[in-house]
PDB file of C-alpha atoms in Angstrom:
ATOM      1  CA  MET A  17     106.694  37.835 116.934  1.00 78.00           C
ATOM      2  CA  ASN A  18     105.917  41.552 117.222  1.00 80.00           C
ATOM      3  CA  THR A  19     107.759  44.762 116.528  1.00 83.00           C
ATOM      4  CA  LEU A  20     109.318  45.023 119.931  1.00 86.00           C
ATOM      5  CA  GLN A  21     110.430  41.181 119.653  1.00 89.00           C
ATOM      6  CA  LEU A  22     112.096  41.890 116.587  1.00 92.00           C
ATOM      7  CA  GLU A  23     113.967  44.884 117.183  1.00 92.00           C
ATOM      8  CA  ASP A  24     115.458  43.307 120.296  1.00 92.00           C
ATOM      9  CA  GLN A  25     116.885  40.624 118.102  1.00 93.00           C
ATOM     10  CA  TRP A  26     118.136  43.411 115.405  1.00 94.00           C
ATOM     11  CA  SER A  27     119.968  45.125 118.671  1.00 92.00           C
ATOM     12  CA  LYS A  28     121.696  41.685 119.432  1.00 91.00           C
ATOM     13  CA  LEU A  29     123.256  41.762 116.041  1.00 89.00           C
ATOM     14  CA  LYS A  30     124.293  45.463 116.402  1.00 84.00           C
ATOM     15  CA  GLU A  31     125.737  44.736 119.700  1.00 79.00           C
ATOM     16  CA  GLN A  32     128.467  42.159 117.938  1.00 80.00           C
ATOM     17  CA  ASN A  33     129.914  45.208 116.031  1.00 71.00           C
ATOM     18  CA  SER A  34     131.251  43.117 113.594  1.00 72.00           C
ATOM     19  CA  SER A  35     132.763  44.185 110.284  1.00 71.00           C
ATOM     20  CA  ASN A  36     131.862  40.915 108.676  1.00 78.00           C
ATOM     21  CA  PHE A  37     128.584  39.774 107.626  1.00 86.00           C
ATOM     22  CA  ILE A  38     126.701  38.410 110.631  1.00 92.00           C
ATOM     23  CA  THR A  39     123.396  36.714 111.309  1.00 93.00           C
ATOM     24  CA  LEU A  40     120.743  35.627 114.005  1.00 94.00           C
ATOM     25  CA  LYS A  41     117.962  32.969 113.727  1.00 95.00           C
ATOM     26  CA  ILE A  42     114.761  34.965 113.959  1.00 95.00           C
ATOM     27  CA  ASP A  43     113.607  32.560 116.951  1.00 92.00           C
ATOM     28  CA  ALA A  44     113.693  29.209 118.104  1.00 92.00           C
ATOM     29  CA  ASN A  45     109.977  28.357 116.955  1.00 92.00           C
ATOM     30  CA  CYS A  46     110.378  28.917 113.264  1.00 94.00           C
ATOM     31  CA  LYS A  47     110.439  25.883 111.392  1.00 95.00           C
ATOM     32  CA  PRO A  48     112.123  27.230 108.201  1.00 95.00           C
ATOM     33  CA  ASP A  49     115.632  28.635 109.050  1.00 95.00           C
ATOM     34  CA  LEU A  50     114.610  32.225 108.997  1.00 96.00           C
ATOM     35  CA  ASN A  51     117.597  34.630 109.854  1.00 96.00           C
ATOM     36  CA  LEU A  52     118.125  38.167 110.460  1.00 96.00           C
ATOM     37  CA  GLY A  53     121.380  39.578 109.244  1.00 94.00           C
ATOM     38  CA  ILE A  54     123.580  42.632 108.992  1.00 94.00           C
ATOM     39  CA  ASN A  55     126.223  42.953 106.171  1.00 91.00           C
ATOM     40  CA  SER A  56     129.562  44.697 105.747  1.00 87.00           C
ATOM     41  CA  GLU A  57     127.604  47.823 104.646  1.00 89.00           C
ATOM     42  CA  LYS A  58     125.456  47.742 107.968  1.00 90.00           C
ATOM     43  CA  SER A  59     122.429  47.095 105.884  1.00 93.00           C
ATOM     44  CA  ARG A  60     119.642  44.800 107.286  1.00 95.00           C
ATOM     45  CA  CYS A  61     118.943  41.656 105.504  1.00 95.00           C
ATOM     46  CA  LEU A  62     116.544  38.891 105.996  1.00 95.00           C
ATOM     47  CA  LEU A  63     117.888  35.207 104.897  1.00 95.00           C
ATOM     48  CA  LEU A  64     116.308  32.043 104.175  1.00 95.00           C
ATOM     49  CA  MET A  65     118.776  29.368 104.619  1.00 95.00           C
ATOM     50  CA  LEU A  66     118.589  26.256 102.355  1.00 94.00           C
ATOM     51  CA  PRO A  67     119.863  22.822 102.876  1.00 92.00           C
ATOM     52  CA  LYS A  68     122.787  21.889 100.525  1.00 88.00           C
ATOM     53  CA  GLY A  69     121.799  20.469  97.356  1.00 83.00           C
ATOM     54  CA  PHE A  70     118.057  22.247  97.461  1.00 89.00           C
ATOM     55  CA  ASN A  71     117.062  22.740  93.974  1.00 86.00           C
ATOM     56  CA  ILE A  72     115.978  26.125  93.473  1.00 86.00           C
ATOM     57  CA  ASP A  73     115.344  28.404  90.458  1.00 83.00           C
ATOM     58  CA  PHE A  74     115.714  32.056  91.987  1.00 87.00           C
ATOM     59  CA  VAL A  75     116.764  35.107  89.928  1.00 83.00           C
ATOM     60  CA  GLY A  76     117.497  37.901  92.140  1.00 87.00           C
ATOM     61  CA  GLU A  77     117.285  41.743  91.295  1.00 87.00           C
ATOM     62  CA  THR A  78     118.285  45.070  92.590  1.00 88.00           C
ATOM     63  CA  LYS A  79     115.566  47.933  93.046  1.00 81.00           C
ATOM     64  CA  GLU A  80     115.968  51.353  94.291  1.00 78.00           C
ATOM     65  CA  ASN A  81     115.761  50.376  97.949  1.00 84.00           C
ATOM     66  CA  ILE A  82     115.830  46.751  98.198  1.00 88.00           C
ATOM     67  CA  LYS A  83     117.935  43.639  96.785  1.00 91.00           C
ATOM     68  CA  THR A  84     117.206  40.221  96.223  1.00 91.00           C
ATOM     69  CA  SER A  85     119.822  37.702  95.653  1.00 91.00           C
ATOM     70  CA  TYR A  86     120.746  33.965  95.866  1.00 91.00           C
ATOM     71  CA  ASN A  87     123.965  33.080  97.643  1.00 88.00           C
ATOM     72  CA  LYS A  88     125.137  29.782  96.378  1.00 86.00           C
ATOM     73  CA  LYS A  89     128.214  29.766  98.909  1.00 86.00           C
ATOM     74  CA  GLU A  90     125.919  30.047 101.940  1.00 87.00           C
ATOM     75  CA  ASP A  91     122.945  28.360  99.996  1.00 90.00           C
ATOM     76  CA  CYS A  92     120.508  31.153 101.181  1.00 92.00           C
ATOM     77  CA  ILE A  93     118.147  33.469  99.758  1.00 93.00           C
ATOM     78  CA  VAL A  94     118.964  36.876 100.688  1.00 93.00           C
ATOM     79  CA  LEU A  95     116.710  40.196 101.037  1.00 93.00           C
ATOM     80  CA  GLU A  96     118.609  43.185 101.605  1.00 94.00           C
ATOM     81  CA  LEU A  97     117.401  46.685 102.624  1.00 93.00           C
ATOM     82  CA  LEU A  98     119.515  49.351 100.843  1.00 91.00           C
ATOM     83  CA  ASP A  99     117.639  52.491 102.570  1.00 88.00           C
ATOM     84  CA  GLY A 100     117.586  52.818 106.268  1.00 86.00           C
ATOM     85  CA  TYR A 101     114.650  55.216 105.966  1.00 82.00           C
ATOM     86  CA  TYR A 102     112.405  51.989 105.314  1.00 85.00           C
ATOM     87  CA  HIS A 103     113.316  49.970 108.719  1.00 87.00           C
ATOM     88  CA  ASN A 104     109.511  50.369 109.776  1.00 85.00           C
ATOM     89  CA  LEU A 105     108.299  48.385 106.804  1.00 84.00           C
ATOM     90  CA  PHE A 106     111.046  46.253 106.376  1.00 89.00           C
ATOM     91  CA  ASN A 107     109.814  44.789 110.093  1.00 90.00           C
ATOM     92  CA  ASP A 108     106.270  44.734 108.866  1.00 86.00           C
ATOM     93  CA  LEU A 109     107.499  42.543 105.898  1.00 86.00           C
ATOM     94  CA  ILE A 110     109.459  40.383 108.152  1.00 91.00           C
ATOM     95  CA  ILE A 111     106.639  39.924 110.639  1.00 89.00           C
ATOM     96  CA  SER A 112     103.975  39.485 108.268  1.00 85.00           C
ATOM     97  CA  LEU A 113     106.287  36.582 106.416  1.00 90.00           C
ATOM     98  CA  TYR A 114     107.232  35.141 109.715  1.00 91.00           C
ATOM     99  CA  PHE A 115     103.560  34.370 110.772  1.00 88.00           C
ATOM    100  CA  LYS A 116     102.863  32.974 106.669  1.00 89.00           C
ATOM    101  CA  ILE A 117     105.862  30.331 107.027  1.00 93.00           C
ATOM    102  CA  ASN A 118     106.672  29.938 110.906  1.00 92.00           C
ATOM    103  CA  LYS A 119     104.533  26.803 111.213  1.00 92.00           C
ATOM    104  CA  ILE A 120     105.443  25.046 107.616  1.00 95.00           C
ATOM    105  CA  GLU A 121     107.555  22.107 107.767  1.00 94.00           C
ATOM    106  CA  ASP A 122     107.481  21.375 104.271  1.00 94.00           C
ATOM    107  CA  LEU A 123     110.741  23.222 102.571  1.00 92.00           C
ATOM    108  CA  LYS A 124     109.248  23.667  99.045  1.00 93.00           C
ATOM    109  CA  GLU A 125     106.310  25.292 100.525  1.00 95.00           C
ATOM    110  CA  SER A 126     107.918  27.587 102.673  1.00 94.00           C
ATOM    111  CA  THR A 127     110.658  28.554 100.021  1.00 94.00           C
ATOM    112  CA  ALA A 128     107.764  29.072  97.656  1.00 94.00           C
ATOM    113  CA  ILE A 129     105.870  31.498  99.975  1.00 93.00           C
ATOM    114  CA  PHE A 130     109.135  33.373 100.768  1.00 92.00           C
ATOM    115  CA  ILE A 131     109.908  34.287  97.357  1.00 91.00           C
ATOM    116  CA  SER A 132     106.310  35.446  96.621  1.00 89.00           C
ATOM    117  CA  THR A 133     106.203  37.560  99.614  1.00 88.00           C
ATOM    118  CA  ILE A 134     109.433  39.300  98.923  1.00 86.00           C
ATOM    119  CA  ASN A 135     108.729  39.726  95.445  1.00 83.00           C
ATOM    120  CA  LYS A 136     105.195  41.309  96.369  1.00 80.00           C
ATOM    121  CA  TRP A 137     106.802  43.431  98.875  1.00 80.00           C
ATOM    122  CA  ALA A 138     109.476  44.878  96.835  1.00 76.00           C
ATOM    123  CA  ALA A 139     106.726  47.121  95.415  1.00 71.00           C
ATOM    124  CA  PHE A 140     106.212  48.594  98.808  1.00 71.00           C
ATOM    125  CA  LEU A 141     109.619  49.428  99.363  1.00 71.00           C
ATOM    126  CA  ALA A 142     109.880  51.654  96.339  1.00 63.00           C
ATOM    127  CA  LYS A 143     109.780  55.558  96.368  1.00 58.00           C
ATOM    128  CA  GLY A 144     106.230  57.140  96.950  1.00 53.00           C
ATOM    129  CA  ARG A 145     104.752  58.162  93.511  1.00 54.00           C
ATOM    130  CA  ASN A 146     104.626  62.062  92.821  1.00 58.00           C
ATOM    131  CA  ASN A 147     100.993  62.230  92.170  1.00 72.00           C
ATOM    132  CA  ARG A 148      99.608  63.902  95.046  1.00 87.00           C
ATOM    133  CA  LEU A 149      96.098  63.066  96.229  1.00 93.00           C
ATOM    134  CA  THR A 150      93.430  65.588  96.622  1.00 95.00           C
ATOM    135  CA  GLN A 151      92.151  66.498 100.138  1.00 95.00           C
ATOM    136  CA  GLU A 152      88.619  65.077  98.953  1.00 96.00           C
ATOM    137  CA  VAL A 153      90.275  61.882  97.825  1.00 96.00           C
ATOM    138  CA  ILE A 154      92.264  61.506 101.309  1.00 97.00           C
ATOM    139  CA  LYS A 155      88.915  62.392 103.096  1.00 97.00           C
ATOM    140  CA  GLY A 156      87.232  59.488 101.402  1.00 97.00           C
ATOM    141  CA  LEU A 157      90.340  56.979 102.161  1.00 98.00           C
ATOM    142  CA  PHE A 158      90.086  58.359 105.619  1.00 98.00           C
ATOM    143  CA  GLY A 159      86.366  57.238 105.787  1.00 98.00           C
ATOM    144  CA  GLU A 160      87.029  53.641 104.295  1.00 98.00           C
ATOM    145  CA  LEU A 161      89.778  53.266 106.781  1.00 98.00           C
ATOM    146  CA  THR A 162      87.643  54.177 109.732  1.00 98.00           C
ATOM    147  CA  VAL A 163      85.099  51.353 108.640  1.00 98.00           C
ATOM    148  CA  LEU A 164      88.177  49.037 108.232  1.00 98.00           C
ATOM    149  CA  ASN A 165      89.214  49.815 111.652  1.00 98.00           C
ATOM    150  CA  GLU A 166      86.040  49.128 113.315  1.00 98.00           C
ATOM    151  CA  LEU A 167      85.800  45.681 111.538  1.00 98.00           C
ATOM    152  CA  LEU A 168      89.024  44.883 112.838  1.00 98.00           C
ATOM    153  CA  ASN A 169      88.076  45.788 116.412  1.00 96.00           C
ATOM    154  CA  SER A 170      85.396  43.113 116.114  1.00 96.00           C
ATOM    155  CA  SER A 171      87.613  40.570 114.149  1.00 96.00           C
ATOM    156  CA  SER A 172      89.514  37.835 115.559  1.00 95.00           C
ATOM    157  CA  MET A 173      92.845  35.870 114.538  1.00 95.00           C
ATOM    158  CA  SER A 174      90.578  33.314 112.445  1.00 94.00           C
ATOM    159  CA  ASN A 175      89.385  36.008 110.289  1.00 96.00           C
ATOM    160  CA  VAL A 176      91.327  39.057 110.219  1.00 96.00           C
ATOM    161  CA  ASN A 177      92.778  38.392 106.881  1.00 95.00           C
ATOM    162  CA  GLU A 178      89.245  37.842 105.280  1.00 97.00           C
ATOM    163  CA  VAL A 179      88.364  41.304 106.715  1.00 98.00           C
ATOM    164  CA  LEU A 180      91.291  42.864 105.139  1.00 98.00           C
ATOM    165  CA  ASN A 181      90.654  41.370 101.604  1.00 97.00           C
ATOM    166  CA  SER A 182      87.120  42.683 101.991  1.00 98.00           C
ATOM    167  CA  TRP A 183      88.290  46.035 101.527  1.00 98.00           C
ATOM    168  CA  GLN A 184      88.247  46.474  97.700  1.00 98.00           C
ATOM    169  CA  GLY A 185      87.601  50.345  97.454  1.00 97.00           C
ATOM    170  CA  PRO A 186      91.285  51.113  96.670  1.00 96.00           C
ATOM    171  CA  TYR A 187      90.992  48.668  93.737  1.00 95.00           C
ATOM    172  CA  ASP A 188      88.087  50.671  92.227  1.00 93.00           C
ATOM    173  CA  ALA A 189      85.336  47.788  92.800  1.00 95.00           C
ATOM    174  CA  ASN A 190      81.782  48.782  92.562  1.00 94.00           C
ATOM    175  CA  THR A 191      81.292  48.685  96.444  1.00 96.00           C
ATOM    176  CA  ASP A 192      84.143  49.460  98.876  1.00 98.00           C
ATOM    177  CA  PHE A 193      83.694  46.305 101.058  1.00 98.00           C
ATOM    178  CA  ILE A 194      82.880  43.143  99.563  1.00 98.00           C
ATOM    179  CA  PHE A 195      81.811  39.973 101.940  1.00 97.00           C
ATOM    180  CA  ASP A 196      80.154  36.471 101.102  1.00 96.00           C
ATOM    181  CA  ASN A 197      76.605  37.896 102.367  1.00 96.00           C
ATOM    182  CA  LYS A 198      76.864  41.498 101.905  1.00 97.00           C
ATOM    183  CA  ASN A 199      78.366  44.421 100.104  1.00 98.00           C
ATOM    184  CA  ILE A 200      79.112  47.845 102.011  1.00 98.00           C
ATOM    185  CA  GLU A 201      79.372  51.250 100.031  1.00 98.00           C
ATOM    186  CA  VAL A 202      81.071  53.494 102.183  1.00 98.00           C
ATOM    187  CA  LYS A 203      80.779  57.508 101.696  1.00 98.00           C
ATOM    188  CA  THR A 204      82.375  60.294 103.754  1.00 98.00           C
ATOM    189  CA  LYS A 205      80.779  63.588 104.224  1.00 97.00           C
ATOM    190  CA  ASN A 206      81.330  66.594 106.540  1.00 96.00           C
ATOM    191  CA  TYR A 207      79.466  66.330 109.558  1.00 96.00           C
ATOM    192  CA  ASP A 208      77.281  69.447 108.976  1.00 95.00           C
ATOM    193  CA  SER A 209      76.312  68.103 105.637  1.00 96.00           C
ATOM    194  CA  SER A 210      73.230  65.762 104.490  1.00 96.00           C
ATOM    195  CA  VAL A 211      74.348  65.032 101.218  1.00 97.00           C
ATOM    196  CA  VAL A 212      76.402  62.116  99.888  1.00 98.00           C
ATOM    197  CA  ARG A 213      77.525  61.790  96.226  1.00 97.00           C
ATOM    198  CA  ILE A 214      76.983  58.709  94.349  1.00 97.00           C
ATOM    199  CA  SER A 215      79.357  58.566  91.359  1.00 95.00           C
ATOM    200  CA  SER A 216      77.997  55.622  89.157  1.00 95.00           C
ATOM    201  CA  GLU A 217      75.116  53.602  88.652  1.00 95.00           C
ATOM    202  CA  PHE A 218      77.088  50.547  90.064  1.00 95.00           C
ATOM    203  CA  GLN A 219      77.824  51.906  93.354  1.00 95.00           C
ATOM    204  CA  LEU A 220      74.301  51.234  94.800  1.00 96.00           C
ATOM    205  CA  ASP A 221      73.380  48.033  92.525  1.00 95.00           C
ATOM    206  CA  ASP A 222      72.490  44.926  93.761  1.00 94.00           C
ATOM    207  CA  GLU A 223      74.596  41.741  93.641  1.00 94.00           C
ATOM    208  CA  LEU A 224      72.566  38.546  93.380  1.00 92.00           C
ATOM    209  CA  GLY A 225      72.123  37.018  96.855  1.00 93.00           C
ATOM    210  CA  LYS A 226      73.599  39.578  98.975  1.00 96.00           C
ATOM    211  CA  LYS A 227      72.401  42.560 100.974  1.00 97.00           C
ATOM    212  CA  LEU A 228      73.643  46.135 100.357  1.00 98.00           C
ATOM    213  CA  GLU A 229      74.591  48.623 102.869  1.00 98.00           C
ATOM    214  CA  LEU A 230      75.555  52.253 102.460  1.00 98.00           C
ATOM    215  CA  LEU A 231      77.755  52.998 105.651  1.00 98.00           C
ATOM    216  CA  VAL A 232      77.926  57.088 105.820  1.00 98.00           C
ATOM    217  CA  VAL A 233      80.728  58.438 107.709  1.00 98.00           C
ATOM    218  CA  SER A 234      80.723  61.897 109.198  1.00 98.00           C
ATOM    219  CA  VAL A 235      83.806  63.839 109.755  1.00 97.00           C
ATOM    220  CA  ASP A 236      84.725  67.552 110.807  1.00 96.00           C
ATOM    221  CA  SER A 237      87.513  68.659 108.495  1.00 91.00           C
ATOM    222  CA  ASN A 238      87.906  71.881 110.083  1.00 83.00           C
ATOM    223  CA  ASN A 239      89.461  70.499 113.705  1.00 78.00           C
ATOM    224  CA  LYS A 240      93.236  70.901 113.780  1.00 83.00           C
ATOM    225  CA  LEU A 241      93.484  68.389 116.539  1.00 87.00           C
ATOM    226  CA  GLY A 242      92.031  65.811 114.300  1.00 94.00           C
ATOM    227  CA  ALA A 243      93.655  62.794 113.189  1.00 96.00           C
ATOM    228  CA  ASP A 244      95.505  62.545 109.827  1.00 96.00           C
ATOM    229  CA  ILE A 245      95.561  59.431 107.481  1.00 97.00           C
ATOM    230  CA  GLU A 246      98.996  58.181 108.739  1.00 96.00           C
ATOM    231  CA  SER A 247      97.914  58.004 112.116  1.00 97.00           C
ATOM    232  CA  ILE A 248      94.833  55.873 111.412  1.00 97.00           C
ATOM    233  CA  ILE A 249      97.080  53.652 109.170  1.00 96.00           C
ATOM    234  CA  LEU A 250      99.398  53.172 112.077  1.00 94.00           C
ATOM    235  CA  GLU A 251      96.611  52.176 114.189  1.00 96.00           C
ATOM    236  CA  ILE A 252      95.324  49.582 111.991  1.00 97.00           C
ATOM    237  CA  ARG A 253      98.636  48.102 111.207  1.00 94.00           C
ATOM    238  CA  GLU A 254      99.270  47.766 114.890  1.00 93.00           C
ATOM    239  CA  ARG A 255      95.965  45.696 115.268  1.00 95.00           C
ATOM    240  CA  ILE A 256      96.885  43.582 112.185  1.00 94.00           C
ATOM    241  CA  LEU A 257     100.217  42.646 113.822  1.00 90.00           C
ATOM    242  CA  ASN A 258      98.314  42.093 117.253  1.00 91.00           C
ATOM    243  CA  LEU A 259      95.721  39.646 115.419  1.00 93.00           C
ATOM    244  CA  ASN A 260      98.770  37.884 113.627  1.00 89.00           C
ATOM    245  CA  GLY A 261      97.256  39.171 110.298  1.00 92.00           C
ATOM    246  CA  ASP A 262      98.818  39.611 106.823  1.00 88.00           C
ATOM    247  CA  VAL A 263      99.633  43.390 107.114  1.00 89.00           C
ATOM    248  CA  SER A 264     101.032  43.354 103.445  1.00 86.00           C
ATOM    249  CA  LEU A 265      97.205  43.037 102.381  1.00 92.00           C
ATOM    250  CA  LEU A 266      96.685  46.524 103.914  1.00 94.00           C
ATOM    251  CA  PHE A 267      99.887  48.030 102.149  1.00 90.00           C
ATOM    252  CA  ASP A 268      98.809  46.545  99.034  1.00 89.00           C
ATOM    253  CA  ALA A 269      95.602  48.196  98.908  1.00 93.00           C
ATOM    254  CA  LEU A 270      97.003  51.558 100.055  1.00 93.00           C
ATOM    255  CA  ALA A 271      99.686  51.411  97.187  1.00 87.00           C
ATOM    256  CA  GLN A 272      96.782  51.105  94.747  1.00 90.00           C
ATOM    257  CA  LYS A 273      96.135  54.977  95.672  1.00 91.00           C
ATOM    258  CA  ALA A 274      99.727  55.956  95.696  1.00 86.00           C
ATOM    259  CA  LEU A 275     100.125  55.913  99.308  1.00 89.00           C
ATOM    260  CA  PHE A 276     103.438  54.564 100.939  1.00 84.00           C
ATOM    261  CA  SER A 277     105.369  54.849 104.048  1.00 78.00           C
ATOM    262  CA  SER A 278     107.631  57.076 102.495  1.00 74.00           C
ATOM    263  CA  ASN A 279     104.954  59.928 101.637  1.00 86.00           C
ATOM    264  CA  LEU A 280     102.141  59.492 104.222  1.00 90.00           C
ATOM    265  CA  LYS A 281     103.438  62.422 106.021  1.00 90.00           C
ATOM    266  CA  GLU A 282     102.803  64.641 103.051  1.00 91.00           C
ATOM    267  CA  TYR A 283      99.132  64.443 103.880  1.00 95.00           C
ATOM    268  CA  ASN A 284      99.429  65.082 107.571  1.00 94.00           C
ATOM    269  CA  ASN A 285      98.137  68.746 107.011  1.00 94.00           C
ATOM    270  CA  TYR A 286      94.635  67.087 106.320  1.00 96.00           C
ATOM    271  CA  LYS A 287      92.967  66.273 109.631  1.00 96.00           C
ATOM    272  CA  PHE A 288      89.886  64.809 110.483  1.00 97.00           C
ATOM    273  CA  THR A 289      87.527  64.379 113.564  1.00 97.00           C
ATOM    274  CA  LEU A 290      85.438  61.023 113.121  1.00 97.00           C
ATOM    275  CA  LYS A 291      81.830  62.100 114.269  1.00 97.00           C
ATOM    276  CA  LYS A 292      79.727  59.199 113.502  1.00 98.00           C
ATOM    277  CA  HIS A 293      78.899  56.043 111.466  1.00 98.00           C
ATOM    278  CA  GLU A 294      75.290  55.680 109.861  1.00 98.00           C
ATOM    279  CA  THR A 295      74.304  52.378 108.267  1.00 98.00           C
ATOM    280  CA  TYR A 296      71.690  52.531 105.821  1.00 98.00           C
ATOM    281  CA  ASP A 297      69.853  49.230 104.619  1.00 98.00           C
ATOM    282  CA  CYS A 298      69.398  49.758 100.884  1.00 97.00           C
ATOM    283  CA  ASN A 299      67.091  46.597 100.554  1.00 97.00           C
ATOM    284  CA  MET A 300      64.666  47.764 103.343  1.00 96.00           C
ATOM    285  CA  ILE A 301      61.054  48.094 102.307  1.00 95.00           C
ATOM    286  CA  LEU A 302      59.192  50.171 104.272  1.00 95.00           C
ATOM    287  CA  GLU A 303      55.493  50.933 104.784  1.00 89.00           C
ATOM    288  CA  LYS A 304      53.417  52.045 101.496  1.00 86.00           C
ATOM    289  CA  GLU A 305      56.396  50.046  99.438  1.00 89.00           C
ATOM    290  CA  GLU A 306      58.557  52.894 100.204  1.00 94.00           C
ATOM    291  CA  VAL A 307      62.293  51.845  99.356  1.00 96.00           C
ATOM    292  CA  PHE A 308      65.661  53.219  99.654  1.00 97.00           C
ATOM    293  CA  PRO A 309      66.073  55.961  96.868  1.00 96.00           C
ATOM    294  CA  ARG A 310      68.928  55.128  94.530  1.00 96.00           C
ATOM    295  CA  LEU A 311      69.366  54.690  90.545  1.00 95.00           C
ATOM    296  CA  THR A 312      71.217  51.223  89.557  1.00 93.00           C
ATOM    297  CA  LYS A 313      72.534  49.684  86.251  1.00 91.00           C
ATOM    298  CA  SER A 314      69.844  46.965  86.676  1.00 88.00           C
ATOM    299  CA  ARG A 315      66.917  49.262  86.930  1.00 90.00           C
ATOM    300  CA  LEU A 316      68.076  51.738  84.149  1.00 93.00           C
ATOM    301  CA  PRO A 317      67.510  51.596  80.354  1.00 93.00           C
ATOM    302  CA  ASN A 318      70.680  50.532  78.413  1.00 91.00           C
ATOM    303  CA  TYR A 319      70.969  54.161  76.901  1.00 93.00           C
ATOM    304  CA  ILE A 320      71.372  55.880  79.955  1.00 94.00           C
ATOM    305  CA  LYS A 321      75.075  55.473  81.378  1.00 91.00           C
ATOM    306  CA  LYS A 322      77.697  57.084  83.413  1.00 94.00           C
ATOM    307  CA  VAL A 323      75.143  58.343  86.332  1.00 95.00           C
ATOM    308  CA  LYS A 324      76.222  60.772  89.078  1.00 96.00           C
ATOM    309  CA  TYR A 325      73.658  61.926  91.649  1.00 97.00           C
ATOM    310  CA  ASN A 326      73.462  63.134  95.070  1.00 97.00           C
ATOM    311  CA  ILE A 327      71.354  61.858  98.029  1.00 97.00           C
ATOM    312  CA  ASN A 328      69.670  63.772 100.618  1.00 97.00           C
ATOM    313  CA  LEU A 329      69.895  61.915 103.759  1.00 97.00           C
ATOM    314  CA  GLN A 330      67.490  63.931 105.677  1.00 95.00           C
ATOM    315  CA  GLU A 331      64.343  62.325 105.364  1.00 92.00           C
ATOM    316  CA  LEU A 332      65.979  58.723 105.336  1.00 97.00           C
ATOM    317  CA  ASN A 333      66.538  58.045 109.108  1.00 97.00           C
ATOM    318  CA  SER A 334      63.726  54.879 108.763  1.00 96.00           C
ATOM    319  CA  PHE A 335      66.365  53.067 106.869  1.00 98.00           C
ATOM    320  CA  ILE A 336      69.047  53.560 109.330  1.00 98.00           C
ATOM    321  CA  VAL A 337      70.071  49.916 111.077  1.00 98.00           C
ATOM    322  CA  ALA A 338      72.905  50.781 112.711  1.00 98.00           C
ATOM    323  CA  GLN A 339      74.579  54.062 114.352  1.00 98.00           C
ATOM    324  CA  LYS A 340      77.959  54.568 116.303  1.00 98.00           C
ATOM    325  CA  ILE A 341      78.670  58.093 117.728  1.00 98.00           C
ATOM    326  CA  PHE A 342      82.480  58.787 118.309  1.00 96.00           C
TER     327      PHE A 342
END
């Protein structure tokens, strides 16, 4: 199931041009009875049909752009899109949900996943918040997204969701990417600068049993032909869908920073050209016991707190373990 296939199904419903509620099974391979629908108000709907007598405790609700309800007469849970502006995000929801439940034969399990997923996605279909992000914040997120994009480009269907879950920067974790065997802190700087800003004593601290890498993203912020944050998000979204991943994990992370499909275009005036990724091994010990320069909580006295400092990277090339020029 992909966006083109889904839109083809929607077009079949439109061609029927009925004034009544019309439905169409999403495809022949889906184990649960999942249907697309268009109601009398011409709103798009997603329906999970349930057998007669199926015991369910579901209370729907109406929000600004979406409505959930249980139709006792038809024995189905209905998710209705109230604002057509969100067609693309609604399609993302459906595709993500399809890949979660399409092979599940246990009705209780598939229904529980359906309900939890639509409740989660209701937040993404809300209007964007009014707190506008600064250019520096957008630049930092752009840098993290370029790293996520690279990780996804080398991932597979078996680990795509693991990679998405590793991105913890938007949740204000100590480091931006957290894996089982290593953590990665991402810093985005202008291409002509050699300095990165470390905003706390926790960002480059060690976690027991893990390696720590500092991945420096260099961008040109003055090129009007560069990419905006919306374009890289759409590229990542397409990659996730191609890998049958859960795109809601991406949107959940973006929502932590008040980024929604409804407000991404507000930041299209910020353009960035990706120049380089450089990875520094923060645990490397060179000759003469030289170590990567960093201030960490584990090595500071208790009475020193809330540390912020700059690292000049000019003399630290020996710690670089990977580099990619774009």
